[in-house]
């Protein structure tokens, strides 16, 4: 943990958000492969269990980002969404065996625009 604390606050924020998104992606979508035949409530319980670890990273990430790195709430949200899309596409293609679609590229280009507009006055 001391290694993380030695990093700049903005990098701490991004790394914690990446970690939280790994957990959240599995919580939201992993059950589609791993618990496909289980009752929905088992999938929900498993997802909630995984999401706990997501929150253990997400909450400090947002606090560090907002209070110490100086991100606005909107900037934190856009960073979160860029990370989510960046992790979701490989997860969908590699883990869930979904076909890659050009729509992922168009969505990524829209996110570049979102990053520009949210961070342009910073």
mmCIF file of N, CA and C in Angstrom:
data_model
loop_
_atom_site.group_PDB
_atom_site.id
_atom_site.type_symbol
_atom_site.label_atom_id
_atom_site.label_comp_id
_atom_site.label_asym_id
_atom_site.label_seq_id
_atom_site.Cartn_x
_atom_site.Cartn_y
_atom_site.Cartn_z
ATOM 1 N N UNK A 1 0.815 -1.194 0.000
ATOM 2 C CA UNK A 1 0.000 0.000 0.000
ATOM 3 C C UNK A 1 0.855 1.252 0.000
ATOM 4 N N UNK A 2 2.046 1.190 0.621
ATOM 5 C CA UNK A 2 2.906 2.363 0.652
ATOM 6 C C UNK A 2 3.397 2.722 -0.745
ATOM 7 N N UNK A 3 3.534 1.722 -1.634
ATOM 8 C CA UNK A 3 3.918 2.004 -3.014
ATOM 9 C C UNK A 3 2.854 2.854 -3.683
ATOM 10 N N UNK A 4 1.588 2.504 -3.483
ATOM 11 C CA UNK A 4 0.491 3.280 -4.050
ATOM 12 C C UNK A 4 0.497 4.702 -3.502
ATOM 13 N N UNK A 5 0.749 4.849 -2.220
ATOM 14 C CA UNK A 5 0.731 6.168 -1.597
ATOM 15 C C UNK A 5 1.884 7.048 -2.053
ATOM 16 N N UNK A 6 2.940 6.446 -2.594
ATOM 17 C CA UNK A 6 4.067 7.245 -3.070
ATOM 18 C C UNK A 6 3.819 7.817 -4.471
ATOM 19 N N UNK A 7 2.771 7.367 -5.122
ATOM 20 C CA UNK A 7 2.431 7.837 -6.462
ATOM 21 C C UNK A 7 1.657 9.143 -6.395
ATOM 22 N N UNK A 8 1.669 9.923 -7.478
ATOM 23 C CA UNK A 8 0.834 11.137 -7.509
ATOM 24 C C UNK A 8 -0.640 10.782 -7.300
ATOM 25 N N UNK A 9 -1.377 11.704 -6.687
ATOM 26 C CA UNK A 9 -2.784 11.448 -6.366
ATOM 27 C C UNK A 9 -3.612 11.112 -7.599
ATOM 28 N N UNK A 10 -3.338 11.767 -8.712
ATOM 29 C CA UNK A 10 -4.116 11.475 -9.923
ATOM 30 C C UNK A 10 -3.875 10.043 -10.394
ATOM 31 N N UNK A 11 -2.643 9.568 -10.295
ATOM 32 C CA UNK A 11 -2.338 8.191 -10.691
ATOM 33 C C UNK A 11 -2.927 7.189 -9.697
ATOM 34 N N UNK A 12 -2.894 7.522 -8.406
ATOM 35 C CA UNK A 12 -3.548 6.671 -7.407
ATOM 36 C C UNK A 12 -5.020 6.507 -7.755
ATOM 37 N N UNK A 13 -5.645 7.617 -8.103
ATOM 38 C CA UNK A 13 -7.067 7.600 -8.451
ATOM 39 C C UNK A 13 -7.328 6.672 -9.625
ATOM 40 N N UNK A 14 -6.555 6.828 -10.691
ATOM 41 C CA UNK A 14 -6.764 6.025 -11.900
ATOM 42 C C UNK A 14 -6.505 4.545 -11.626
ATOM 43 N N UNK A 15 -5.454 4.231 -10.903
ATOM 44 C CA UNK A 15 -5.152 2.822 -10.607
ATOM 45 C C UNK A 15 -6.242 2.180 -9.751
ATOM 46 N N UNK A 16 -6.726 2.907 -8.759
ATOM 47 C CA UNK A 16 -7.825 2.378 -7.939
ATOM 48 C C UNK A 16 -9.094 2.204 -8.766
ATOM 49 N N UNK A 17 -9.352 3.138 -9.679
ATOM 50 C CA UNK A 17 -10.529 3.015 -10.544
ATOM 51 C C UNK A 17 -10.398 1.824 -11.489
ATOM 52 N N UNK A 18 -9.200 1.575 -11.985
ATOM 53 C CA UNK A 18 -8.995 0.397 -12.836
ATOM 54 C C UNK A 18 -9.287 -0.877 -12.040
ATOM 55 N N UNK A 19 -8.728 -0.957 -10.841
ATOM 56 C CA UNK A 19 -8.988 -2.127 -10.000
ATOM 57 C C UNK A 19 -10.460 -2.304 -9.698
ATOM 58 N N UNK A 20 -11.131 -1.211 -9.366
ATOM 59 C CA UNK A 20 -12.553 -1.313 -9.044
ATOM 60 C C UNK A 20 -13.356 -1.753 -10.255
ATOM 61 N N UNK A 21 -12.953 -1.289 -11.431
ATOM 62 C CA UNK A 21 -13.674 -1.667 -12.645
ATOM 63 C C UNK A 21 -13.476 -3.124 -13.017
ATOM 64 N N UNK A 22 -12.326 -3.683 -12.710
ATOM 65 C CA UNK A 22 -12.128 -5.115 -12.961
ATOM 66 C C UNK A 22 -13.157 -5.898 -12.141
ATOM 67 N N UNK A 23 -13.270 -5.558 -10.851
ATOM 68 C CA UNK A 23 -14.252 -6.248 -10.009
ATOM 69 C C UNK A 23 -15.675 -6.006 -10.512
ATOM 70 N N UNK A 24 -15.980 -4.770 -10.868
ATOM 71 C CA UNK A 24 -17.354 -4.458 -11.258
ATOM 72 C C UNK A 24 -17.735 -5.134 -12.569
ATOM 73 N N UNK A 25 -16.795 -5.217 -13.492
ATOM 74 C CA UNK A 25 -17.092 -5.889 -14.759
ATOM 75 C C UNK A 25 -17.443 -7.357 -14.510
ATOM 76 N N UNK A 26 -16.677 -8.008 -13.628
ATOM 77 C CA UNK A 26 -17.007 -9.397 -13.294
ATOM 78 C C UNK A 26 -18.319 -9.480 -12.523
ATOM 79 N N UNK A 27 -18.570 -8.520 -11.646
ATOM 80 C CA UNK A 27 -19.822 -8.537 -10.881
ATOM 81 C C UNK A 27 -21.021 -8.382 -11.807
ATOM 82 N N UNK A 28 -20.927 -7.500 -12.769
ATOM 83 C CA UNK A 28 -22.064 -7.226 -13.644
ATOM 84 C C UNK A 28 -22.251 -8.267 -14.734
ATOM 85 N N UNK A 29 -21.131 -8.775 -15.284
ATOM 86 C CA UNK A 29 -21.247 -9.604 -16.480
ATOM 87 C C UNK A 29 -20.671 -11.011 -16.341
ATOM 88 N N UNK A 30 -19.835 -11.260 -15.353
ATOM 89 C CA UNK A 30 -19.217 -12.577 -15.197
ATOM 90 C C UNK A 30 -20.222 -13.697 -14.991
ATOM 91 N N UNK A 31 -21.321 -13.388 -14.333
ATOM 92 C CA UNK A 31 -22.341 -14.418 -14.075
ATOM 93 C C UNK A 31 -23.008 -14.900 -15.356
ATOM 94 N N UNK A 32 -22.928 -14.110 -16.424
ATOM 95 C CA UNK A 32 -23.527 -14.533 -17.688
ATOM 96 C C UNK A 32 -22.830 -15.778 -18.237
ATOM 97 N N UNK A 33 -21.550 -15.938 -17.882
ATOM 98 C CA UNK A 33 -20.806 -17.121 -18.309
ATOM 99 C C UNK A 33 -20.738 -18.157 -17.188
ATOM 100 N N UNK A 34 -20.406 -17.704 -15.989
ATOM 101 C CA UNK A 34 -20.124 -18.630 -14.889
ATOM 102 C C UNK A 34 -21.374 -19.176 -14.209
ATOM 103 N N UNK A 35 -22.426 -18.411 -14.153
ATOM 104 C CA UNK A 35 -23.646 -18.836 -13.459
ATOM 105 C C UNK A 35 -24.859 -18.803 -14.390
ATOM 106 N N UNK A 36 -24.630 -19.091 -15.640
ATOM 107 C CA UNK A 36 -25.697 -18.988 -16.649
ATOM 108 C C UNK A 36 -26.898 -19.871 -16.341
ATOM 109 N N UNK A 37 -26.658 -21.014 -15.721
ATOM 110 C CA UNK A 37 -27.765 -21.931 -15.445
ATOM 111 C C UNK A 37 -28.263 -21.842 -14.001
ATOM 112 N N UNK A 38 -27.599 -21.031 -13.193
ATOM 113 C CA UNK A 38 -28.007 -20.869 -11.791
ATOM 114 C C UNK A 38 -29.206 -19.925 -11.711
ATOM 115 N N UNK A 39 -30.002 -20.047 -10.662
ATOM 116 C CA UNK A 39 -31.097 -19.092 -10.480
ATOM 117 C C UNK A 39 -30.552 -17.658 -10.371
ATOM 118 N N UNK A 40 -31.356 -16.699 -10.785
ATOM 119 C CA UNK A 40 -30.894 -15.309 -10.824
ATOM 120 C C UNK A 40 -30.447 -14.808 -9.459
ATOM 121 N N UNK A 41 -31.098 -15.286 -8.385
ATOM 122 C CA UNK A 41 -30.753 -14.779 -7.059
ATOM 123 C C UNK A 41 -29.368 -15.246 -6.626
ATOM 124 N N UNK A 42 -28.899 -16.408 -7.108
ATOM 125 C CA UNK A 42 -27.522 -16.833 -6.823
ATOM 126 C C UNK A 42 -26.544 -15.924 -7.559
ATOM 127 N N UNK A 43 -26.892 -15.598 -8.788
ATOM 128 C CA UNK A 43 -26.047 -14.674 -9.565
ATOM 129 C C UNK A 43 -26.007 -13.304 -8.891
ATOM 130 N N UNK A 44 -27.157 -12.856 -8.379
ATOM 131 C CA UNK A 44 -27.203 -11.553 -7.696
ATOM 132 C C UNK A 44 -26.352 -11.572 -6.432
ATOM 133 N N UNK A 45 -26.445 -12.629 -5.651
ATOM 134 C CA UNK A 45 -25.636 -12.730 -4.429
ATOM 135 C C UNK A 45 -24.143 -12.776 -4.753
ATOM 136 N N UNK A 46 -23.778 -13.536 -5.763
ATOM 137 C CA UNK A 46 -22.371 -13.592 -6.169
ATOM 138 C C UNK A 46 -21.910 -12.212 -6.647
ATOM 139 N N UNK A 47 -22.748 -11.544 -7.412
ATOM 140 C CA UNK A 47 -22.400 -10.202 -7.903
ATOM 141 C C UNK A 47 -22.234 -9.214 -6.765
ATOM 142 N N UNK A 48 -23.115 -9.276 -5.785
ATOM 143 C CA UNK A 48 -22.989 -8.381 -4.634
ATOM 144 C C UNK A 48 -21.701 -8.643 -3.870
ATOM 145 N N UNK A 49 -21.339 -9.914 -3.749
ATOM 146 C CA UNK A 49 -20.092 -10.252 -3.067
ATOM 147 C C UNK A 49 -18.877 -9.692 -3.785
ATOM 148 N N UNK A 50 -18.881 -9.787 -5.105
ATOM 149 C CA UNK A 50 -17.777 -9.230 -5.900
ATOM 150 C C UNK A 50 -17.798 -7.702 -5.826
ATOM 151 N N UNK A 51 -18.994 -7.119 -5.865
ATOM 152 C CA UNK A 51 -19.126 -5.654 -5.853
ATOM 153 C C UNK A 51 -18.602 -5.044 -4.562
ATOM 154 N N UNK A 52 -18.620 -5.797 -3.480
ATOM 155 C CA UNK A 52 -18.047 -5.276 -2.233
ATOM 156 C C UNK A 52 -16.596 -4.872 -2.452
ATOM 157 N N UNK A 53 -15.836 -5.713 -3.136
ATOM 158 C CA UNK A 53 -14.434 -5.399 -3.397
ATOM 159 C C UNK A 53 -14.308 -4.210 -4.343
ATOM 160 N N UNK A 54 -15.258 -4.088 -5.265
ATOM 161 C CA UNK A 54 -15.271 -2.920 -6.142
ATOM 162 C C UNK A 54 -15.421 -1.651 -5.323
ATOM 163 N N UNK A 55 -16.341 -1.652 -4.376
ATOM 164 C CA UNK A 55 -16.571 -0.464 -3.553
ATOM 165 C C UNK A 55 -15.389 -0.153 -2.647
ATOM 166 N N UNK A 56 -14.664 -1.182 -2.213
ATOM 167 C CA UNK A 56 -13.488 -0.960 -1.375
ATOM 168 C C UNK A 56 -12.385 -0.224 -2.125
ATOM 169 N N UNK A 57 -12.428 -0.246 -3.442
ATOM 170 C CA UNK A 57 -11.484 0.505 -4.266
ATOM 171 C C UNK A 57 -12.095 1.788 -4.819
ATOM 172 N N UNK A 58 -13.368 1.728 -5.183
ATOM 173 C CA UNK A 58 -14.050 2.872 -5.802
ATOM 174 C C UNK A 58 -14.165 4.055 -4.851
ATOM 175 N N UNK A 59 -14.573 3.805 -3.632
ATOM 176 C CA UNK A 59 -14.777 4.906 -2.684
ATOM 177 C C UNK A 59 -13.472 5.645 -2.405
ATOM 178 N N UNK A 60 -12.372 4.946 -2.071
ATOM 179 C CA UNK A 60 -11.132 5.697 -1.871
ATOM 180 C C UNK A 60 -10.652 6.382 -3.151
ATOM 181 N N UNK A 61 -10.870 5.752 -4.304
ATOM 182 C CA UNK A 61 -10.464 6.382 -5.567
ATOM 183 C C UNK A 61 -11.160 7.722 -5.746
ATOM 184 N N UNK A 62 -12.463 7.749 -5.514
ATOM 185 C CA UNK A 62 -13.199 9.001 -5.676
ATOM 186 C C UNK A 62 -12.813 10.034 -4.627
ATOM 187 N N UNK A 63 -12.558 9.593 -3.419
ATOM 188 C CA UNK A 63 -12.142 10.529 -2.364
ATOM 189 C C UNK A 63 -10.776 11.127 -2.673
ATOM 190 N N UNK A 64 -9.826 10.262 -3.047
ATOM 191 C CA UNK A 64 -8.489 10.755 -3.380
ATOM 192 C C UNK A 64 -8.568 11.680 -4.595
ATOM 193 N N UNK A 65 -9.311 11.247 -5.603
ATOM 194 C CA UNK A 65 -9.432 12.040 -6.827
ATOM 195 C C UNK A 65 -10.054 13.401 -6.592
ATOM 196 N N UNK A 66 -11.085 13.436 -5.776
ATOM 197 C CA UNK A 66 -11.804 14.692 -5.538
ATOM 198 C C UNK A 66 -11.077 15.572 -4.528
ATOM 199 N N UNK A 67 -10.690 14.990 -3.391
ATOM 200 C CA UNK A 67 -10.139 15.792 -2.303
ATOM 201 C C UNK A 67 -8.660 16.119 -2.484
ATOM 202 N N UNK A 68 -7.886 15.213 -3.083
ATOM 203 C CA UNK A 68 -6.450 15.432 -3.134
ATOM 204 C C UNK A 68 -5.904 15.674 -4.540
ATOM 205 N N UNK A 69 -6.465 15.009 -5.532
ATOM 206 C CA UNK A 69 -5.978 15.205 -6.901
ATOM 207 C C UNK A 69 -6.636 16.398 -7.573
ATOM 208 N N UNK A 70 -7.744 16.852 -7.004
ATOM 209 C CA UNK A 70 -8.409 18.031 -7.553
ATOM 210 C C UNK A 70 -9.314 17.784 -8.738
ATOM 211 N N UNK A 71 -9.704 16.533 -8.958
ATOM 212 C CA UNK A 71 -10.663 16.257 -10.018
ATOM 213 C C UNK A 71 -12.036 16.767 -9.603
ATOM 214 N N UNK A 72 -12.808 17.216 -10.568
ATOM 215 C CA UNK A 72 -14.210 17.516 -10.300
ATOM 216 C C UNK A 72 -14.987 16.207 -10.340
ATOM 217 N N UNK A 73 -16.211 16.250 -9.873
ATOM 218 C CA UNK A 73 -17.049 15.049 -9.914
ATOM 219 C C UNK A 73 -17.275 14.616 -11.366
ATOM 220 N N UNK A 74 -17.485 15.565 -12.254
ATOM 221 C CA UNK A 74 -17.690 15.238 -13.671
ATOM 222 C C UNK A 74 -16.438 14.593 -14.267
ATOM 223 N N UNK A 75 -15.274 15.097 -13.909
ATOM 224 C CA UNK A 75 -14.035 14.505 -14.405
ATOM 225 C C UNK A 75 -13.853 13.081 -13.885
ATOM 226 N N UNK A 76 -14.160 12.878 -12.615
ATOM 227 C CA UNK A 76 -14.083 11.525 -12.063
ATOM 228 C C UNK A 76 -15.006 10.573 -12.811
ATOM 229 N N UNK A 77 -16.203 11.046 -13.113
ATOM 230 C CA UNK A 77 -17.177 10.201 -13.803
ATOM 231 C C UNK A 77 -16.705 9.844 -15.206
ATOM 232 N N UNK A 78 -16.163 10.798 -15.940
ATOM 233 C CA UNK A 78 -15.697 10.524 -17.294
ATOM 234 C C UNK A 78 -14.493 9.586 -17.276
ATOM 235 N N UNK A 79 -13.562 9.804 -16.335
ATOM 236 C CA UNK A 79 -12.430 8.886 -16.198
ATOM 237 C C UNK A 79 -12.953 7.475 -15.934
ATOM 238 N N UNK A 80 -13.927 7.377 -15.047
ATOM 239 C CA UNK A 80 -14.544 6.083 -14.727
ATOM 240 C C UNK A 80 -15.131 5.433 -15.981
ATOM 241 N N UNK A 81 -15.824 6.190 -16.779
ATOM 242 C CA UNK A 81 -16.469 5.634 -17.978
ATOM 243 C C UNK A 81 -15.448 5.216 -19.029
ATOM 244 N N UNK A 82 -14.376 5.976 -19.178
ATOM 245 C CA UNK A 82 -13.319 5.598 -20.125
ATOM 246 C C UNK A 82 -12.686 4.288 -19.685
ATOM 247 N N UNK A 83 -12.404 4.167 -18.396
ATOM 248 C CA UNK A 83 -11.832 2.929 -17.874
ATOM 249 C C UNK A 83 -12.815 1.772 -18.059
ATOM 250 N N UNK A 84 -14.081 2.021 -17.778
ATOM 251 C CA UNK A 84 -15.096 0.977 -17.940
ATOM 252 C C UNK A 84 -15.126 0.449 -19.367
ATOM 253 N N UNK A 85 -15.160 1.345 -20.338
ATOM 254 C CA UNK A 85 -15.194 0.915 -21.736
ATOM 255 C C UNK A 85 -13.897 0.214 -22.117
ATOM 256 N N UNK A 86 -12.774 0.722 -21.620
ATOM 257 C CA UNK A 86 -11.472 0.126 -21.939
ATOM 258 C C UNK A 86 -11.350 -1.296 -21.394
ATOM 259 N N UNK A 87 -11.981 -1.581 -20.287
ATOM 260 C CA UNK A 87 -11.951 -2.926 -19.720
ATOM 261 C C UNK A 87 -13.075 -3.805 -20.253
ATOM 262 N N UNK A 88 -14.224 -3.191 -20.543
ATOM 263 C CA UNK A 88 -15.376 -3.973 -20.982
ATOM 264 C C UNK A 88 -15.140 -4.624 -22.341
ATOM 265 N N UNK A 89 -14.562 -3.907 -23.271
ATOM 266 C CA UNK A 89 -14.393 -4.449 -24.622
ATOM 267 C C UNK A 89 -13.522 -5.713 -24.616
ATOM 268 N N UNK A 90 -12.322 -5.678 -24.013
ATOM 269 C CA UNK A 90 -11.554 -6.937 -23.968
ATOM 270 C C UNK A 90 -12.273 -8.033 -23.179
ATOM 271 N N UNK A 91 -12.970 -7.672 -22.112
ATOM 272 C CA UNK A 91 -13.719 -8.656 -21.335
ATOM 273 C C UNK A 91 -14.790 -9.314 -22.200
ATOM 274 N N UNK A 92 -15.552 -8.511 -22.924
ATOM 275 C CA UNK A 92 -16.625 -9.055 -23.765
ATOM 276 C C UNK A 92 -16.074 -9.941 -24.871
ATOM 277 N N UNK A 93 -14.994 -9.509 -25.486
ATOM 278 C CA UNK A 93 -14.436 -10.250 -26.615
ATOM 279 C C UNK A 93 -13.673 -11.497 -26.148
ATOM 280 N N UNK A 94 -12.808 -11.350 -25.159
ATOM 281 C CA UNK A 94 -11.943 -12.452 -24.750
ATOM 282 C C UNK A 94 -12.603 -13.411 -23.761
ATOM 283 N N UNK A 95 -13.338 -12.871 -22.806
ATOM 284 C CA UNK A 95 -13.906 -13.712 -21.752
ATOM 285 C C UNK A 95 -15.292 -14.241 -22.118
ATOM 286 N N UNK A 96 -16.140 -13.360 -22.614
ATOM 287 C CA UNK A 96 -17.499 -13.776 -22.967
ATOM 288 C C UNK A 96 -17.623 -14.238 -24.416
ATOM 289 N N UNK A 97 -16.529 -14.131 -25.167
ATOM 290 C CA UNK A 97 -16.478 -14.595 -26.565
ATOM 291 C C UNK A 97 -17.486 -13.878 -27.460
ATOM 292 N N UNK A 98 -17.745 -12.608 -27.163
ATOM 293 C CA UNK A 98 -18.602 -11.788 -28.017
ATOM 294 C C UNK A 98 -17.779 -11.325 -29.218
ATOM 295 N N UNK A 99 -18.396 -11.155 -30.370
ATOM 296 C CA UNK A 99 -17.630 -10.659 -31.519
ATOM 297 C C UNK A 99 -17.280 -9.180 -31.330
ATOM 298 N N UNK A 100 -16.103 -8.792 -31.805
ATOM 299 C CA UNK A 100 -15.723 -7.381 -31.766
ATOM 300 C C UNK A 100 -16.579 -6.628 -32.774
ATOM 301 N N UNK A 101 -17.042 -5.463 -32.382
ATOM 302 C CA UNK A 101 -17.881 -4.646 -33.257
ATOM 303 C C UNK A 101 -17.237 -3.280 -33.434
ATOM 304 N N UNK A 102 -17.405 -2.717 -34.601
ATOM 305 C CA UNK A 102 -16.904 -1.360 -34.820
ATOM 306 C C UNK A 102 -17.599 -0.354 -33.916
ATOM 307 N N UNK A 103 -18.762 -0.703 -33.417
ATOM 308 C CA UNK A 103 -19.464 0.196 -32.496
ATOM 309 C C UNK A 103 -18.626 0.482 -31.255
ATOM 310 N N UNK A 104 -17.772 -0.461 -30.866
ATOM 311 C CA UNK A 104 -16.872 -0.213 -29.738
ATOM 312 C C UNK A 104 -15.910 0.925 -30.072
ATOM 313 N N UNK A 105 -15.422 0.935 -31.301
ATOM 314 C CA UNK A 105 -14.522 2.002 -31.732
ATOM 315 C C UNK A 105 -15.253 3.342 -31.752
ATOM 316 N N UNK A 106 -16.467 3.358 -32.269
ATOM 317 C CA UNK A 106 -17.229 4.621 -32.321
ATOM 318 C C UNK A 106 -17.529 5.112 -30.903
ATOM 319 N N UNK A 107 -17.853 4.191 -30.011
ATOM 320 C CA UNK A 107 -18.089 4.570 -28.614
ATOM 321 C C UNK A 107 -16.820 5.157 -27.996
ATOM 322 N N UNK A 108 -15.675 4.551 -28.305
ATOM 323 C CA UNK A 108 -14.403 5.060 -27.788
ATOM 324 C C UNK A 108 -14.128 6.467 -28.314
ATOM 325 N N UNK A 109 -14.440 6.704 -29.566
ATOM 326 C CA UNK A 109 -14.253 8.055 -30.119
ATOM 327 C C UNK A 109 -15.169 9.064 -29.427
ATOM 328 N N UNK A 110 -16.368 8.644 -29.115
ATOM 329 C CA UNK A 110 -17.272 9.533 -28.359
ATOM 330 C C UNK A 110 -16.694 9.824 -26.974
ATOM 331 N N UNK A 111 -16.070 8.823 -26.369
ATOM 332 C CA UNK A 111 -15.459 9.034 -25.052
ATOM 333 C C UNK A 111 -14.289 10.004 -25.140
ATOM 334 N N UNK A 112 -13.543 9.965 -26.238
ATOM 335 C CA UNK A 112 -12.460 10.941 -26.429
ATOM 336 C C UNK A 112 -13.052 12.348 -26.429
ATOM 337 N N UNK A 113 -14.176 12.517 -27.090
ATOM 338 C CA UNK A 113 -14.860 13.812 -27.079
ATOM 339 C C UNK A 113 -15.315 14.190 -25.681
ATOM 340 N N UNK A 114 -15.842 13.231 -24.942
ATOM 341 C CA UNK A 114 -16.290 13.501 -23.573
ATOM 342 C C UNK A 114 -15.119 13.935 -22.703
ATOM 343 N N UNK A 115 -13.990 13.254 -22.839
ATOM 344 C CA UNK A 115 -12.797 13.628 -22.075
ATOM 345 C C UNK A 115 -12.375 15.056 -22.436
ATOM 346 N N UNK A 116 -12.372 15.359 -23.715
ATOM 347 C CA UNK A 116 -11.995 16.708 -24.143
ATOM 348 C C UNK A 116 -12.888 17.764 -23.493
ATOM 349 N N UNK A 117 -14.194 17.580 -23.600
ATOM 350 C CA UNK A 117 -15.098 18.606 -23.089
ATOM 351 C C UNK A 117 -15.063 18.731 -21.563
ATOM 352 N N UNK A 118 -14.889 17.638 -20.866
ATOM 353 C CA UNK A 118 -14.868 17.689 -19.398
ATOM 354 C C UNK A 118 -13.556 18.269 -18.878
ATOM 355 N N UNK A 119 -12.444 17.994 -19.573
ATOM 356 C CA UNK A 119 -11.138 18.441 -19.097
ATOM 357 C C UNK A 119 -10.619 19.712 -19.767
ATOM 358 N N UNK A 120 -11.314 20.267 -20.749
ATOM 359 C CA UNK A 120 -10.768 21.400 -21.488
ATOM 360 C C UNK A 120 -10.585 22.647 -20.639
ATOM 361 N N UNK A 121 -11.369 22.841 -19.623
ATOM 362 C CA UNK A 121 -11.209 24.035 -18.802
ATOM 363 C C UNK A 121 -10.270 23.813 -17.611
ATOM 364 N N UNK A 122 -9.759 22.604 -17.471
ATOM 365 C CA UNK A 122 -8.891 22.289 -16.322
ATOM 366 C C UNK A 122 -7.502 22.864 -16.500
#
